[in-house]
């Protein structure tokens, strides 16, 4: 196993799939010669050449339209939208075209494409470059939604997304790009729709995604060491498909659920999981379901303001203690 | 052209009889553009069009029954009612879809052209759109990308002078919404009489040939007119009478008929084609009308590639 950064794992995952299948092509702004604004695609142009790794103009609609047109005629494109906030610029192609075409054509058109994007806060980029928008995507039937938390998952889930026959929105957390982890050498594929139970405890189940996963792990450690509370931590990994089986099984064991998400509070994915758990497990619960979220405000840029808004390990600890004590 | 006219006139009648619900956008009067391109295109070239796409679908070889069936929303329809009038698609015929979001499909056509270029198939993507679409951002994004990537795509603006109810010249900075913008993308301005099917055919051949030879995209503005309103039973009253009169006199179908008689094609040969077309539309109407509604179970199918609609594992 090699130790890779999250950003290196992106290039590793794309390269693995481009080597395997000549129909995989990759396009986006500054992705080829410059290697991506987050340096997550360095080396791809050198290995695969400009026919397969393409720099585009600043044309988010054209990038995703081109990806869709290519996918419907036999290619398997990976498109990059630099910051996930920019989905707002091309939301028509995502929500009206890519998501609905298979259904509207009575199954005639299949769209095997991946849209990767830098998502989420913690990097002091301000309100138009820090949003977590995976809940926008989750609300549209026809899109799969994936958000990895570790380098190994970046490579493995990206590979599975490229191989998937459906359109996948792949959300990379910008503040995780520099983090490191062991990544299996050689072919590595992590199936979509399987949550990852990172640790098991008796008192509470914490469900988290992306940047919130390491924070939930940190919180679990503090809870154990300082407060004698033992927590299960589930990395949800993909919202569509959602691994309700694992989530329900883990919550059933502990009787308590805390969801941790970066989304602004209204309509975040934690609410969906809370609702599923309330429906299916109400009589097994030992307390209310608690959601830790960003408040319903745009993210601020200043260190202390952004930190105050995003869920931190301390905030998770406090919420869990309130529930368990 | 005759079949297009017969199909859409019938669609109008069926709409008035309340057998077609929702909405429907007819291309009555605009048949020459669809027909001219339909004949010039290779069977494996791609068509992308708008909600005003019945004619473009028909000329690729889709049956009248399937089109009328889709408009009526029953099991004889091309998508068994899951698409509707605005979303005719037949991948088998390389009819890659009718798009109801103005301008979106120009980018998608560019993508299909990119794929053809990458796969080296010498296929061309032909993308039809209205004058109104030229004021949408995606139009400009698609054109720029197509030029810089030298894509085999032909963009065809059917300028029928109106967007929905507003004349295009009221809301556009240039006189010819597509042609006048071609030079901004380094393209030749091409402005043609879209009611003359021979002119359309020759223009189409040139553009398709250029794209097939690796010469990149074209932008064609075909001037035409819709005989009716924008959709449904819109009588199009916002249009001045003399304008309507003038354009009705340029109807592509009698014009072409006259050209054929002038060339010595006997009257009875033409009358025979007309009678056959009428019989074909009558037969298709009966077939489409008599089909049962789609099975309700299909409403929950084909969201995902596994054929289903579940989002939880
Ligand atoms: C993005 C978008 N805005 C508005 C509409 C509503 N709309 C439907 S058709 C139409 C007029 C389009 O005119 P044009 O492009 O000239 O095509 P035509 O209908 O004349 O063929 C409008 C405004 C739409 N479907 N999509």
XYZ file of C-alpha atoms and ligand atoms in Angstrom:
664
model
C 0.000 0.000 0.000
C 1.165 3.468 -0.796
C 0.501 6.522 1.308
C -1.236 9.074 -0.917
C -2.873 12.402 -0.340
C -6.574 12.755 -1.068
C -5.660 14.875 -4.100
C -3.185 12.274 -5.401
C -5.864 9.640 -4.992
C -8.093 11.578 -7.413
C -5.497 11.355 -10.195
C -4.780 7.743 -9.260
C -8.445 6.825 -9.543
C -8.925 8.593 -12.877
C -5.705 7.105 -14.275
C -6.688 3.606 -13.193
C -9.952 3.894 -15.119
C -8.444 5.593 -18.186
C -5.876 2.798 -18.483
C -8.599 0.201 -18.252
C -11.025 1.700 -20.773
C -10.175 3.866 -23.798
C -13.719 5.264 -23.760
C -13.020 7.137 -20.526
C -12.274 10.777 -21.321
C -11.798 13.711 -18.976
C -12.621 17.391 -19.375
C -12.794 20.552 -17.319
C -11.321 24.003 -16.731
C -7.548 23.982 -16.143
C -7.537 20.233 -15.630
C -4.989 19.231 -18.284
C -1.906 21.423 -18.636
C -2.286 23.013 -15.208
C -3.223 19.759 -13.445
C -6.320 21.252 -11.837
C -6.726 24.224 -9.512
C -6.401 21.836 -6.601
C -3.587 19.916 -8.351
C -5.765 16.844 -8.177
C -5.274 15.880 -11.836
C -1.527 16.323 -12.210
C 0.081 13.875 -14.638
C -3.048 12.845 -16.513
C -2.314 14.954 -19.601
C 1.199 13.517 -19.834
C -0.013 9.970 -19.682
C -3.187 10.153 -21.748
C -2.678 13.088 -24.113
C -4.874 15.999 -25.131
C -7.482 13.898 -26.940
C -8.519 12.287 -23.665
C -7.631 14.962 -21.108
C -9.088 18.240 -22.276
C -8.924 21.798 -21.070
C -12.183 23.633 -21.655
C -13.252 27.267 -21.707
C -15.074 28.676 -18.659
C -18.320 27.199 -19.875
C -19.923 25.055 -17.228
C -22.993 24.438 -19.373
C -20.865 23.363 -22.314
C -18.659 21.147 -20.142
C -21.596 19.160 -18.827
C -23.529 19.294 -22.110
C -20.476 17.890 -23.868
C -20.137 15.202 -21.218
C -23.782 14.255 -21.656
C -23.623 14.191 -25.452
C -20.478 12.076 -25.285
C -22.013 9.692 -22.751
C -25.117 9.164 -24.862
C -22.986 8.232 -27.876
C -20.656 5.675 -26.355
C -18.001 7.403 -24.237
C -17.645 7.424 -20.444
C -16.726 11.004 -19.638
C -15.491 12.405 -16.368
C -16.182 16.130 -16.129
C -14.846 18.512 -13.539
C -16.792 21.440 -12.162
C -14.052 23.345 -10.365
C -16.048 24.376 -7.278
C -19.381 22.742 -6.532
C -20.901 26.197 -6.044
C -20.678 26.525 -9.829
C -23.278 23.815 -10.271
C -25.682 26.727 -10.046
C -24.368 27.899 -13.426
C -25.105 24.589 -15.165
C -27.922 23.232 -13.040
C -30.140 22.900 -16.092
C -27.887 20.301 -17.660
C -27.579 18.473 -14.341
C -31.162 18.553 -13.124
C -33.198 18.741 -16.336
C -31.094 16.921 -18.882
C -28.643 14.451 -17.321
C -30.938 13.401 -14.495
C -34.107 12.921 -16.548
C -33.068 11.709 -19.962
C -33.056 8.012 -19.174
C -36.558 8.181 -17.724
C -38.065 10.445 -20.368
C -36.762 8.294 -23.203
C -38.277 5.165 -21.664
C -34.842 3.748 -20.996
C -33.415 4.348 -24.483
C -30.555 6.525 -23.242
C -28.082 5.502 -20.559
C -25.672 8.131 -19.279
C -22.518 6.676 -17.753
C -20.779 9.859 -16.680
C -19.107 11.262 -13.598
C -19.065 14.887 -12.541
C -16.344 15.585 -9.981
C -16.341 18.763 -7.975
C -14.587 20.447 -5.071
C -17.210 20.736 -2.361
C -17.529 22.110 1.132
C -15.961 24.585 3.531
C -13.082 24.939 5.915
C -10.690 26.631 3.503
C -11.679 30.278 4.094
C -12.902 30.709 0.522
C -16.062 32.596 1.437
C -19.717 31.984 0.676
C -19.469 31.388 -3.097
C -16.632 28.854 -2.964
C -17.389 26.860 0.184
C -20.859 25.439 -0.062
C -21.806 21.853 0.504
C -24.284 21.194 -2.251
C -24.668 17.439 -2.135
C -28.188 17.936 -0.829
C -29.119 19.893 -3.996
C -28.166 16.867 -6.034
C -29.805 14.392 -3.699
C -33.174 16.057 -4.258
C -33.205 15.306 -7.997
C -34.260 11.802 -9.067
C -31.743 10.285 -11.457
C -28.444 11.389 -9.933
C -26.146 9.293 -7.784
C -24.341 11.242 -5.085
C -21.002 10.214 -3.611
C -18.695 12.025 -1.145
C -15.504 10.257 -0.031
C -13.663 11.018 3.215
C -10.323 9.242 2.733
C -7.733 8.817 -0.050
C -8.522 5.103 -0.317
C -12.196 5.879 -0.781
C -11.437 8.619 -3.306
C -9.680 6.130 -5.543
C -12.078 3.261 -4.966
C -15.343 5.172 -5.132
C -14.168 7.173 -8.148
C -13.422 3.923 -9.954
C -16.850 2.555 -9.073
C -18.454 5.817 -10.225
C -16.744 5.633 -13.618
C -17.864 2.019 -14.011
C -21.425 2.813 -12.966
C -23.956 3.059 -15.782
C -25.728 6.024 -14.153
C -24.658 9.658 -13.792
C -22.703 10.190 -10.577
C -21.957 13.483 -8.862
C -18.698 12.969 -7.030
C -18.072 15.517 -4.287
C -14.488 15.941 -3.159
C -14.063 17.905 0.049
C -11.609 20.716 -0.638
C -10.254 20.836 2.902
C -9.355 17.156 2.691
C -7.156 17.389 -0.433
C -3.939 17.564 1.618
C -4.820 14.734 4.004
C -2.958 11.453 3.672
C -3.864 7.821 3.932
C -3.017 4.327 2.816
C -4.361 3.502 -0.638
C -4.274 -0.030 -2.007
C -1.904 -0.407 -4.952
C -3.231 -1.807 -8.173
C -6.891 -2.032 -9.013
C -9.032 -0.671 -6.199
C -12.804 -0.346 -6.461
C -15.183 0.451 -3.594
C -18.816 -0.277 -4.451
C -21.310 2.602 -4.300
C -24.024 2.401 -1.687
C -22.011 0.717 1.071
C -21.491 2.756 4.210
C -18.266 2.252 6.138
C -18.425 1.506 9.860
C -15.187 3.056 11.094
C -15.541 2.181 14.758
C -18.121 0.480 16.886
C -19.469 1.638 20.242
C -22.374 0.986 22.583
C -23.916 4.346 23.384
C -24.486 6.313 20.198
C -24.197 6.051 16.404
C -22.720 9.037 14.598
C -23.374 9.243 10.837
C -21.050 11.589 8.974
C -19.851 12.400 5.463
C -16.633 13.733 3.916
C -14.862 16.335 6.117
C -17.228 15.531 8.951
C -15.938 11.958 9.107
C -12.496 12.776 10.560
C -14.197 15.267 12.869
C -16.655 12.620 14.048
C -13.737 10.228 14.633
C -11.955 12.876 16.657
C -15.128 13.489 18.635
C -15.536 9.754 19.283
C -12.023 9.632 20.690
C -12.674 12.553 23.040
C -16.011 11.043 24.108
C -14.330 7.771 24.949
C -11.266 9.170 26.690
C -12.803 12.068 28.551
C -16.452 11.170 29.047
C -16.668 7.371 29.012
C -19.122 7.432 26.098
C -18.532 4.891 23.368
C -19.623 5.825 19.879
C -20.100 4.039 16.570
C -18.991 6.155 13.615
C -20.513 5.469 10.204
C -19.051 7.080 7.099
C -22.153 7.309 4.931
C -19.988 7.599 1.768
C -22.837 7.798 -0.705
C -26.201 9.492 -0.325
C -27.691 7.993 -3.480
C -27.727 5.048 -3.262
C -27.982 5.226 0.514
C -26.976 2.265 2.645
C -29.955 2.309 4.978
C -29.300 -1.279 6.012
C -25.985 -0.494 7.683
C -27.254 2.746 9.181
C -30.357 1.103 10.655
C -28.374 -1.865 11.963
C -25.865 0.367 13.747
C -28.507 2.664 15.195
C -30.496 -0.353 16.396
C -27.447 -1.480 18.397
C -26.805 1.831 20.156
C -30.360 3.201 20.334
C -29.160 6.723 19.597
C -28.373 8.643 16.395
C -26.430 11.837 15.772
C -25.942 12.973 12.165
C -23.100 15.332 11.333
C -23.178 17.287 8.084
C -21.800 20.462 6.613
C -25.061 21.404 4.936
C -26.994 24.429 6.092
C -29.584 23.109 8.471
C -32.738 23.239 6.342
C -33.230 20.141 4.197
C -29.758 18.726 4.761
C -29.316 14.998 4.190
C -29.212 14.376 7.935
C -32.924 15.163 8.010
C -33.570 12.418 5.484
C -31.611 9.875 7.512
C -33.359 11.028 10.693
C -36.699 10.527 9.026
C -35.826 7.037 7.799
C -34.574 6.038 11.245
C -37.636 7.527 12.944
C -39.916 5.602 10.611
C -38.171 2.282 10.904
C -36.668 2.270 14.386
C -38.788 4.610 16.471
C -39.473 2.070 19.215
C -35.792 1.111 19.508
C -34.610 4.674 20.086
C -33.488 5.747 23.555
C -33.638 9.433 22.775
C -34.368 12.023 20.110
C -32.356 12.031 16.894
C -29.893 14.911 16.947
C -28.602 16.722 13.857
C -25.327 18.625 13.958
C -25.209 20.971 10.958
C -24.026 24.342 9.788
C -26.609 26.934 10.773
C -28.865 28.161 7.979
C -26.441 30.893 6.950
C -23.960 31.368 4.099
C -20.415 30.526 5.144
C -18.197 33.403 6.227
C -14.557 33.764 5.177
C -12.730 34.741 8.382
C -11.058 31.930 10.352
C -13.032 32.322 13.510
C -16.349 32.948 11.775
C -16.141 29.930 9.481
C -14.931 27.756 12.348
C -17.874 28.892 14.444
C -20.283 27.923 11.679
C -18.968 24.496 10.684
C -19.509 21.508 12.950
C -16.331 20.883 14.937
C -15.281 17.875 17.001
C -16.124 19.871 20.133
C -19.606 20.645 18.851
C -20.170 16.988 18.057
C -18.951 16.035 21.542
C -21.311 18.527 23.148
C -24.301 17.303 21.136
C -23.593 13.678 21.925
C -23.148 14.413 25.635
C -26.437 16.215 25.773
C -28.121 13.211 24.238
C -26.378 10.484 26.234
C -25.922 12.045 29.679
C -42.560 17.726 -46.488
C -45.994 16.398 -47.313
C -45.834 13.801 -44.579
C -44.700 16.423 -42.073
C -47.612 18.656 -43.044
C -50.122 15.821 -42.845
C -48.792 14.644 -39.477
C -48.936 18.039 -37.845
C -52.300 18.998 -39.279
C -53.609 15.785 -37.823
C -51.923 16.516 -34.515
C -53.731 19.854 -34.484
C -57.102 18.181 -35.159
C -56.504 15.620 -32.437
C -55.598 18.415 -30.060
C -58.862 20.195 -30.830
C -60.709 16.925 -30.195
C -58.982 16.766 -26.804
C -57.313 13.496 -27.728
C -53.919 15.152 -27.299
C -53.516 16.730 -23.882
C -50.909 19.013 -22.423
C -49.216 21.042 -25.071
C -47.821 20.648 -28.548
C -45.625 22.849 -30.729
C -46.190 22.532 -34.444
C -43.747 23.329 -37.206
C -46.436 23.949 -39.859
C -44.727 26.071 -42.508
C -41.209 25.102 -41.389
C -41.116 21.692 -43.091
C -38.460 22.588 -45.651
C -35.722 22.820 -43.015
C -36.463 19.395 -41.555
C -36.924 17.762 -44.960
C -33.864 19.336 -46.596
C -31.611 18.201 -43.783
C -33.343 14.858 -43.387
C -32.490 13.952 -46.967
C -28.923 15.278 -46.801
C -27.963 13.509 -43.552
C -26.311 10.122 -43.357
C -28.458 7.559 -41.490
C -25.990 7.499 -38.596
C -25.691 11.288 -38.256
C -27.237 12.606 -35.059
C -30.291 14.855 -34.824
C -30.827 17.114 -31.801
C -33.911 19.297 -31.854
C -36.370 21.231 -29.730
C -39.889 20.623 -28.468
C -40.910 21.746 -31.986
C -39.467 18.492 -33.217
C -42.177 16.305 -34.760
C -40.931 16.944 -38.281
C -37.286 16.387 -37.409
C -38.257 13.081 -35.835
C -40.397 11.961 -38.751
C -37.705 12.643 -41.343
C -35.306 10.334 -39.487
C -37.677 7.459 -40.113
C -39.758 7.266 -36.947
C -43.320 6.167 -37.749
C -46.309 8.517 -37.706
C -48.064 6.087 -35.392
C -45.307 6.296 -32.787
C -45.246 10.089 -32.925
C -49.019 10.492 -32.693
C -49.117 7.795 -30.011
C -46.592 9.696 -27.921
C -48.606 12.900 -28.326
C -51.704 11.038 -27.177
C -49.745 9.434 -24.346
C -50.532 5.815 -24.974
C -48.715 2.532 -25.420
C -48.207 3.022 -29.155
C -46.014 6.058 -28.412
C -42.298 6.234 -29.009
C -41.660 6.415 -25.248
C -45.003 4.940 -24.207
C -46.052 8.307 -22.849
C -43.039 8.879 -20.630
C -41.668 11.680 -22.755
C -44.582 13.436 -24.382
C -44.805 15.781 -27.326
C -41.760 17.810 -26.284
C -39.331 14.917 -25.810
C -39.451 12.687 -28.877
C -36.332 10.514 -28.951
C -35.425 7.486 -31.019
C -31.858 6.370 -30.511
C -32.349 3.618 -33.087
C -32.871 6.349 -35.692
C -30.074 8.518 -34.267
C -32.748 10.991 -33.291
C -31.041 11.997 -30.055
C -33.837 13.901 -28.432
C -36.114 16.918 -28.422
C -35.175 19.301 -25.644
C -37.640 21.550 -23.873
C -35.157 23.810 -22.146
C -34.351 26.455 -24.712
C -30.735 26.231 -25.893
C -29.563 23.374 -23.659
C -29.201 20.867 -26.458
C -26.620 22.874 -28.373
C -24.069 21.885 -25.746
C -25.216 18.263 -25.827
C -24.953 18.129 -29.616
C -21.405 19.450 -29.270
C -20.723 16.528 -26.931
C -22.060 13.974 -29.398
C -19.889 15.567 -32.081
C -16.874 15.386 -29.761
C -17.576 11.704 -29.220
C -17.867 11.085 -32.992
C -14.584 12.911 -33.515
C -12.901 10.866 -30.757
C -14.268 7.590 -32.097
C -13.337 8.568 -35.670
C -16.727 7.660 -37.111
C -17.210 10.687 -39.400
C -20.691 11.124 -37.986
C -22.035 14.663 -37.781
C -24.352 16.040 -35.112
C -27.023 18.371 -36.467
C -28.682 20.630 -33.947
C -31.906 22.512 -34.715
C -33.065 25.398 -32.531
C -35.151 28.549 -32.705
C -34.169 32.188 -32.990
C -34.989 32.676 -29.316
C -32.270 30.214 -28.321
C -29.567 32.513 -29.680
C -30.011 34.758 -26.651
C -29.332 31.919 -24.209
C -25.885 31.535 -22.675
C -25.615 27.875 -23.686
C -25.784 28.895 -27.379
C -22.603 30.907 -26.994
C -20.857 28.318 -24.845
C -21.627 25.554 -27.330
C -20.491 27.557 -30.351
C -17.224 28.585 -28.783
C -16.432 25.043 -27.648
C -17.377 23.594 -31.052
C -15.065 26.017 -32.833
C -12.070 25.612 -30.517
C -12.409 21.819 -30.584
C -13.242 21.820 -34.354
C -16.236 19.594 -33.748
C -18.318 17.962 -36.493
C -21.544 19.732 -35.582
C -23.969 21.785 -37.669
C -26.023 24.332 -35.746
C -29.230 25.215 -37.569
C -31.268 28.184 -36.400
C -34.836 28.010 -37.636
C -35.636 31.681 -37.498
C -39.418 31.826 -37.505
C -39.312 35.457 -36.318
C -40.941 34.839 -32.955
C -39.908 33.325 -29.691
C -43.152 32.547 -27.892
C -45.267 35.639 -28.344
C -42.561 38.252 -28.763
C -40.980 39.142 -32.098
C -37.310 38.250 -32.014
C -36.246 41.675 -33.303
C -37.751 43.280 -30.198
C -35.336 41.472 -27.932
C -32.195 40.894 -29.987
C -29.243 43.199 -30.506
C -28.641 42.175 -34.121
C -30.908 41.802 -37.134
C -30.097 38.180 -37.918
C -29.924 36.452 -34.540
C -27.661 33.598 -35.646
C -25.947 34.711 -38.847
C -24.886 38.082 -37.478
C -23.196 36.353 -34.558
C -21.277 33.796 -36.592
C -18.261 36.034 -37.042
C -17.926 36.334 -33.265
C -16.919 32.664 -33.383
C -14.816 32.920 -36.525
C -17.552 31.273 -38.608
C -18.959 32.256 -42.010
C -22.377 33.850 -41.699
C -24.860 31.632 -43.546
C -28.326 33.104 -44.065
C -30.665 31.091 -46.269
C -34.233 30.906 -47.486
C -35.499 28.228 -45.148
C -38.700 27.822 -47.138
C -36.905 26.599 -50.235
C -36.174 22.938 -49.699
C -33.578 22.787 -52.479
C -31.612 25.639 -50.920
C -31.789 23.934 -47.531
C -30.671 20.626 -49.015
C -27.660 22.155 -50.776
C -26.649 24.151 -47.728
C -26.985 21.062 -45.555
C -24.824 19.020 -47.897
C -22.061 21.614 -47.808
C -22.077 21.911 -44.021
C -22.255 18.157 -43.450
C -19.443 17.561 -45.881
C -17.258 20.201 -44.237
C -17.859 18.676 -40.799
C -17.229 15.136 -42.055
C -13.925 16.190 -43.585
C -12.753 17.606 -40.248
C -13.470 21.217 -41.156
C -15.387 21.920 -37.969
C -18.780 23.383 -37.170
C -21.188 25.557 -39.163
C -23.874 27.939 -38.037
C -26.789 28.258 -40.444
C -29.719 30.627 -40.120
C -32.728 29.467 -42.103
C -35.438 32.115 -42.427
C -38.872 30.595 -42.141
C -42.263 31.115 -40.524
C -44.656 29.099 -38.430
C -48.164 29.183 -39.867
C -49.823 28.801 -36.490
C -49.111 30.082 -33.032
C -46.376 29.050 -30.641
C -48.177 26.129 -29.062
C -51.503 24.457 -28.502
C -54.328 26.525 -29.908
C -52.446 29.850 -29.817
C -53.844 31.612 -32.898
C -50.775 33.841 -33.112
C -52.825 37.051 -33.145
C -49.820 39.136 -32.157
C -48.563 38.885 -35.746
C -49.556 41.564 -38.286
C -51.991 40.323 -40.976
C -49.877 41.435 -43.904
C -46.856 39.629 -42.487
C -48.825 36.397 -42.146
C -50.192 36.821 -45.655
C -46.784 37.399 -47.135
C -45.309 34.317 -45.483
C -48.258 32.106 -46.374
C -47.492 32.952 -49.986
C -44.000 31.545 -49.385
C -45.354 28.235 -48.067
C -42.634 25.708 -48.943
C -45.015 22.972 -50.040
C -47.014 24.643 -52.897
C -43.765 26.316 -53.907
C -42.028 23.012 -54.318
C -45.041 21.483 -56.019
C -44.979 24.247 -58.598
C -41.274 23.688 -59.157
C -41.932 20.020 -59.806
C -44.761 20.704 -62.295
C -42.579 23.313 -64.027
C -39.932 20.609 -64.364
C -42.491 18.437 -66.133
C -43.511 16.045 -63.360
C -47.047 15.005 -64.314
C -49.938 16.199 -62.185
C -51.288 12.704 -61.587
C -47.935 11.521 -60.170
C -48.058 14.345 -57.611
C -51.720 13.700 -56.834
C -50.890 10.052 -56.219
C -48.189 10.963 -53.660
C -50.656 13.288 -51.946
C -53.324 10.594 -51.778
C -50.840 8.060 -50.401
C -49.726 10.476 -47.708
C -53.343 11.050 -46.719
C -53.974 7.324 -46.493
C -50.827 6.886 -44.386
C -51.829 9.527 -41.847
C -55.361 8.115 -41.603
C -53.986 4.661 -40.935
C -51.482 5.965 -38.361
C -54.217 7.945 -36.623
C -56.388 4.847 -36.249
C -53.468 2.777 -34.979
C -52.401 5.402 -32.497
C -55.949 6.118 -31.313
C -56.780 2.473 -30.712
C -53.754 1.680 -28.568
C -54.401 1.158 -24.844
C -52.952 3.486 -22.208
C -49.480 2.540 -20.990
C -49.221 0.108 -18.107
C -49.003 2.146 -14.922
C -46.019 0.160 -13.704
C -43.742 1.876 -16.232
C -44.098 5.158 -14.327
C -41.688 3.679 -11.777
C -39.175 2.266 -14.219
C -36.000 3.430 -15.912
C -34.797 6.119 -13.557
C -31.618 4.069 -13.164
C -29.703 1.862 -15.542
C -30.865 -1.248 -13.656
C -34.326 -0.375 -14.955
C -35.761 0.604 -11.581
C -36.238 3.715 -9.477
C -34.963 2.742 -6.020
C -32.465 5.086 -4.379
C -31.787 3.139 -1.197
C -29.833 -0.043 -0.989
C -34.625 28.233 -20.687
C -36.040 28.399 -21.113
N -36.646 29.611 -20.979
C -37.918 29.769 -21.376
C -38.630 28.718 -21.887
C -40.088 28.913 -22.284
N -40.168 28.854 -23.753
C -40.511 27.737 -24.395
S -40.456 27.908 -26.046
C -39.987 29.515 -25.932
C -39.741 30.294 -27.172
C -38.527 29.840 -27.880
O -38.408 30.481 -29.094
P -37.414 30.022 -30.199
O -36.115 29.619 -29.612
O -37.377 31.065 -31.247
O -38.022 28.678 -30.800
P -39.404 28.447 -31.522
O -40.399 28.096 -30.442
O -39.747 29.669 -32.266
O -39.175 27.276 -32.413
C -39.901 29.900 -24.609
C -39.549 31.245 -24.154
C -37.980 27.476 -21.977
N -38.611 26.381 -22.413
N -36.689 27.344 -21.621
